[in-house]
XYZ file of C-alpha atoms in Angstrom:
325
model
C -0.030 0.043 0.086
C 2.779 2.156 0.480
C 4.055 1.445 -2.841
C 1.437 2.747 -4.522
C 1.677 6.247 -4.743
C 5.395 5.645 -5.821
C 4.229 3.179 -8.225
C 1.678 6.029 -9.806
C 3.853 8.606 -10.244
C 6.537 5.721 -11.878
C 3.342 5.230 -14.452
C 2.861 8.918 -15.279
C 6.235 9.689 -15.537
C 7.445 6.754 -18.188
C 3.545 7.627 -19.663
C 3.532 11.419 -19.846
C 7.559 11.455 -20.337
C 8.054 15.299 -19.185
C 11.757 15.521 -20.262
C 11.202 13.328 -23.182
C 14.173 10.994 -22.755
C 11.789 8.424 -22.475
C 10.460 7.600 -25.740
C 11.839 8.647 -29.046
C 10.009 11.772 -30.690
C 11.087 12.670 -34.415
C 10.726 16.198 -33.698
C 11.413 17.179 -29.505
C 10.566 20.404 -29.782
C 7.010 20.379 -30.722
C 5.472 22.484 -27.501
C 6.176 26.290 -26.966
C 6.192 25.631 -22.710
C 6.809 22.454 -20.820
C 9.449 20.260 -18.650
C 12.738 21.897 -20.185
C 14.707 19.631 -21.563
C 18.230 18.165 -21.967
C 19.527 20.216 -25.164
C 22.260 17.138 -25.165
C 20.505 14.503 -25.207
C 17.736 16.272 -27.837
C 20.890 17.481 -30.029
C 22.355 13.175 -29.325
C 19.029 12.042 -30.452
C 17.519 13.989 -33.165
C 21.062 13.647 -34.855
C 20.794 9.851 -34.551
C 16.927 9.913 -35.891
C 18.637 11.622 -39.300
C 22.353 11.228 -40.225
C 21.423 7.768 -42.301
C 19.095 10.254 -44.332
C 21.099 13.171 -44.770
C 24.765 12.249 -44.098
C 25.893 14.897 -41.992
C 29.419 16.348 -42.624
C 29.574 19.407 -41.128
C 28.973 20.580 -37.340
C 28.514 23.633 -34.728
C 29.529 22.426 -31.089
C 29.289 24.464 -28.420
C 26.862 25.329 -25.480
C 23.625 27.711 -26.115
C 25.929 30.194 -27.619
C 26.498 28.665 -30.546
C 23.279 28.995 -31.322
C 24.012 32.355 -32.878
C 26.345 30.710 -35.159
C 23.724 29.910 -37.980
C 24.436 27.182 -40.398
C 22.766 29.554 -43.347
C 25.457 32.530 -42.475
C 28.863 29.659 -42.082
C 27.873 27.765 -45.451
C 29.398 30.937 -47.217
C 32.665 29.671 -45.314
C 32.543 26.230 -46.171
C 32.022 24.449 -49.456
C 28.274 24.608 -50.220
C 27.556 20.795 -50.352
C 28.397 20.831 -47.091
C 25.317 18.667 -45.016
C 25.383 20.585 -41.623
C 24.469 19.785 -37.880
C 24.248 22.327 -35.297
C 25.566 19.896 -32.202
C 24.612 21.895 -29.262
C 23.982 21.518 -25.835
C 23.215 23.288 -22.563
C 25.887 24.490 -20.319
C 28.515 22.647 -22.390
C 31.878 20.823 -21.805
C 35.087 19.729 -23.208
C 33.540 15.739 -23.231
C 30.420 17.095 -24.444
C 31.732 17.964 -27.819
C 34.619 15.177 -27.953
C 32.167 12.465 -26.877
C 30.042 13.494 -29.747
C 32.838 13.534 -32.766
C 33.019 10.112 -31.620
C 29.463 9.309 -31.695
C 29.984 10.773 -35.666
C 32.858 8.699 -36.035
C 31.942 5.378 -34.637
C 28.385 5.528 -36.780
C 31.505 5.698 -39.934
C 29.895 9.482 -41.345
C 32.377 12.368 -42.290
C 33.777 15.425 -39.937
C 34.633 17.841 -42.884
C 34.530 21.169 -41.516
C 33.912 22.045 -37.683
C 33.180 25.504 -35.752
C 33.599 24.940 -32.064
C 31.811 27.715 -29.795
C 33.771 28.163 -26.956
C 34.129 30.231 -23.393
C 35.372 30.031 -20.148
C 32.563 28.292 -18.399
C 32.813 25.853 -20.939
C 36.434 24.679 -20.742
C 36.061 24.539 -16.989
C 34.077 21.670 -17.230
C 35.396 18.034 -18.240
C 31.971 16.882 -18.371
C 28.971 18.286 -16.422
C 26.182 16.807 -13.620
C 22.863 17.338 -12.611
C 19.361 17.238 -14.776
C 19.745 19.749 -17.507
C 23.185 19.284 -18.421
C 23.968 15.430 -17.386
C 25.101 13.519 -20.568
C 23.541 11.325 -22.627
C 23.538 7.483 -22.003
C 24.873 7.136 -26.104
C 27.641 9.024 -25.856
C 28.547 7.810 -22.665
C 28.369 4.455 -23.663
C 25.924 3.731 -21.566
C 27.862 4.088 -18.264
C 25.575 6.963 -16.991
C 22.232 4.921 -18.003
C 21.351 4.492 -14.133
C 22.540 7.948 -13.115
C 21.117 9.728 -15.811
C 17.594 8.493 -15.557
C 17.665 8.959 -11.931
C 18.353 12.461 -12.032
C 15.300 13.548 -14.185
C 13.124 10.995 -12.192
C 14.158 12.869 -8.796
C 13.044 16.342 -11.058
C 9.414 14.703 -11.598
C 9.166 14.155 -8.071
C 9.513 17.771 -6.752
C 5.825 18.498 -5.472
C 6.570 21.896 -6.724
C 7.758 20.938 -10.204
C 4.884 18.134 -10.670
C 2.281 21.298 -9.359
C 3.350 23.544 -11.916
C 3.663 20.610 -14.600
C 0.437 19.685 -13.784
C -1.020 23.926 -13.808
C 0.841 24.004 -17.319
C -0.772 21.090 -19.061
C -4.395 21.829 -17.267
C -4.437 25.516 -18.760
C -2.308 25.609 -21.689
C -0.866 28.577 -19.931
C 2.780 29.664 -18.467
C 2.820 32.061 -15.600
C 5.934 34.001 -13.988
C 6.036 31.120 -11.554
C 6.874 28.547 -13.434
C 10.274 29.986 -14.209
C 13.148 27.858 -13.193
C 10.468 25.042 -13.005
C 9.428 24.888 -16.574
C 10.635 26.218 -20.286
C 9.563 28.222 -21.786
C 9.818 27.857 -25.656
C 9.164 31.153 -27.184
C 11.142 30.162 -29.725
C 10.255 26.426 -30.818
C 7.936 27.229 -32.991
C 11.051 27.984 -35.537
C 13.031 24.697 -34.595
C 14.173 22.943 -37.473
C 14.715 19.298 -36.952
C 17.001 18.893 -40.174
C 19.739 21.349 -39.111
C 18.903 21.285 -35.053
C 18.603 25.261 -35.151
C 16.518 26.578 -32.726
C 16.791 30.547 -33.916
C 15.570 32.856 -31.508
C 13.498 34.816 -34.912
C 10.758 36.239 -31.653
C 13.219 38.131 -29.978
C 15.169 38.953 -33.091
C 11.150 40.833 -34.010
C 11.115 42.877 -31.316
C 14.982 44.050 -31.490
C 14.251 45.511 -35.318
C 10.762 46.946 -34.226
C 13.256 49.155 -31.446
C 10.155 47.194 -28.434
C 12.934 44.919 -26.988
C 15.294 46.744 -24.784
C 12.768 47.509 -22.000
C 13.145 48.696 -18.071
C 12.265 45.163 -17.539
C 15.556 42.960 -19.770
C 17.806 46.430 -18.897
C 17.639 44.885 -15.505
C 19.327 41.934 -16.917
C 21.991 43.415 -17.388
C 22.830 45.488 -14.270
C 26.193 45.014 -12.695
C 26.743 41.807 -14.591
C 30.217 42.864 -16.192
C 33.420 42.050 -13.864
C 35.835 43.347 -16.434
C 38.504 40.474 -15.055
C 40.870 37.058 -16.491
C 39.282 33.906 -15.980
C 40.589 31.215 -13.847
C 43.085 29.113 -15.226
C 40.864 25.927 -16.039
C 43.003 23.964 -18.441
C 45.735 23.012 -15.515
C 44.009 20.026 -15.072
C 45.781 17.360 -17.068
C 42.562 15.399 -17.730
C 41.729 18.738 -19.526
C 43.954 19.136 -21.766
C 43.237 15.057 -22.380
C 40.291 15.765 -23.476
C 41.135 18.493 -26.189
C 43.702 16.426 -27.791
C 41.196 13.767 -27.957
C 39.481 16.762 -30.170
C 42.037 17.743 -31.913
C 42.883 13.450 -32.408
C 39.562 13.208 -33.717
C 40.109 15.875 -35.941
C 43.326 14.774 -37.330
C 41.554 11.937 -38.261
C 38.907 13.113 -40.646
C 41.440 15.729 -41.724
C 38.881 18.418 -40.796
C 38.776 22.170 -41.672
C 38.320 23.385 -38.052
C 37.981 26.685 -36.110
C 37.504 27.526 -32.603
C 36.079 30.940 -31.655
C 36.355 32.173 -27.830
C 33.505 33.735 -27.360
C 32.642 37.734 -26.538
C 30.619 37.227 -23.522
C 28.960 40.708 -21.839
C 30.729 39.764 -18.611
C 33.753 41.188 -20.292
C 36.037 37.951 -18.492
C 38.734 36.952 -20.636
C 39.791 33.959 -21.038
C 43.450 33.171 -18.962
C 46.158 33.587 -21.217
C 47.976 30.339 -19.561
C 44.782 28.522 -20.759
C 44.831 29.737 -24.406
C 47.684 29.363 -24.208
C 47.557 25.463 -23.864
C 44.584 25.743 -26.463
C 47.556 27.245 -29.576
C 49.675 24.570 -28.527
C 46.848 21.797 -28.959
C 45.199 23.115 -31.836
C 47.316 25.575 -33.183
C 47.682 29.488 -33.382
C 45.880 29.731 -36.567
C 43.143 27.988 -35.616
C 42.101 29.243 -32.340
C 40.698 33.353 -32.040
C 39.929 34.947 -28.573
C 37.228 37.672 -28.509
C 36.520 37.809 -24.968
C 37.805 40.185 -22.235
C 36.324 43.855 -22.922
C 36.162 45.414 -26.250
C 33.269 47.137 -28.795
C 31.147 43.676 -28.504
C 30.584 43.434 -24.675
C 30.269 47.034 -23.908
C 27.356 47.504 -25.620
C 24.424 45.866 -24.293
C 22.831 45.843 -27.704
C 24.467 43.260 -28.879
C 23.011 40.718 -26.218
C 19.827 39.256 -25.777
C 20.582 38.821 -22.623
C 24.020 39.081 -20.069
C 24.302 35.715 -21.243
C 23.927 35.304 -25.049
C 25.017 37.071 -28.097
C 22.812 38.248 -30.777
C 23.928 36.782 -34.677
C 25.383 39.999 -35.683
C 28.128 39.787 -34.105
C 28.332 35.562 -34.499
C 28.433 36.624 -38.280
C 31.248 39.340 -37.948
C 32.867 36.465 -36.105
C 32.815 33.760 -39.233
C 33.915 36.412 -41.574
C 36.791 37.043 -39.765
C 38.347 33.825 -38.576
C 37.700 32.287 -41.900
C 39.406 35.282 -43.938
C 42.318 34.100 -44.457
C 40.449 31.045 -46.523
């Protein structure tokens, strides 16, 4: 009798699959709001659903900040016949990128072109944990299968999550107090499952109309700038080994790659020792650092909010890093 409530919750979790980690879906982003999904898991499963049809050979890797690097613009600098996929994740980690490269290689596919979008927040993690960030089991050769599903089920068992999720499912309305428990997917309607891109066209339309940077949004930028140098993260030999694994995969596939260090609004500069390690592993002509204080990070108009910059900045960066070519 004591187990009945637990079994009911377990059955509802499997049936409703609030985080879309139980069943396979042709399109993962189909609703405006709901349980926030593990972007790494979505990117991976969507790739596995489509790679046999599209035979992707060119990839953009990185955390959510990489999403402003749009494939349509990137194709100006790589062969036009390239089949492109945006292999993004939330938060980001070194192994998050390497394991995706390994998966592509294990499937017998090519990696002809690659654009890696990094920052100090990504480089400090060899891997990430926690429900929104934990590595998809298929990328980890299923070693973390139980941990992955336990993380999601524990979130489902949270009384507050159950309340807000049930309320949203019944009413279809996203209210402010749901923030932090559910995801308001305003841009899901623009999601392209073939490229795995989710352009922020809703915000772009507000920016174009001059209606985006209101008082509420300007508060998001307040006191976020802390010009400084990031800690040295690549002194950890495991981090460096992970980066060397990435380089070896590029060498195996003769990949034409570029690595971009993002211009973050906080104006924190990548540690110079970490930058030198990236130069040593990947080559000085392949790594481009735009972190720290510069004309982009000094103007909030270049950002959706303090954490993500606009596609116009990404377009300029791509033009620079491919200029020599």
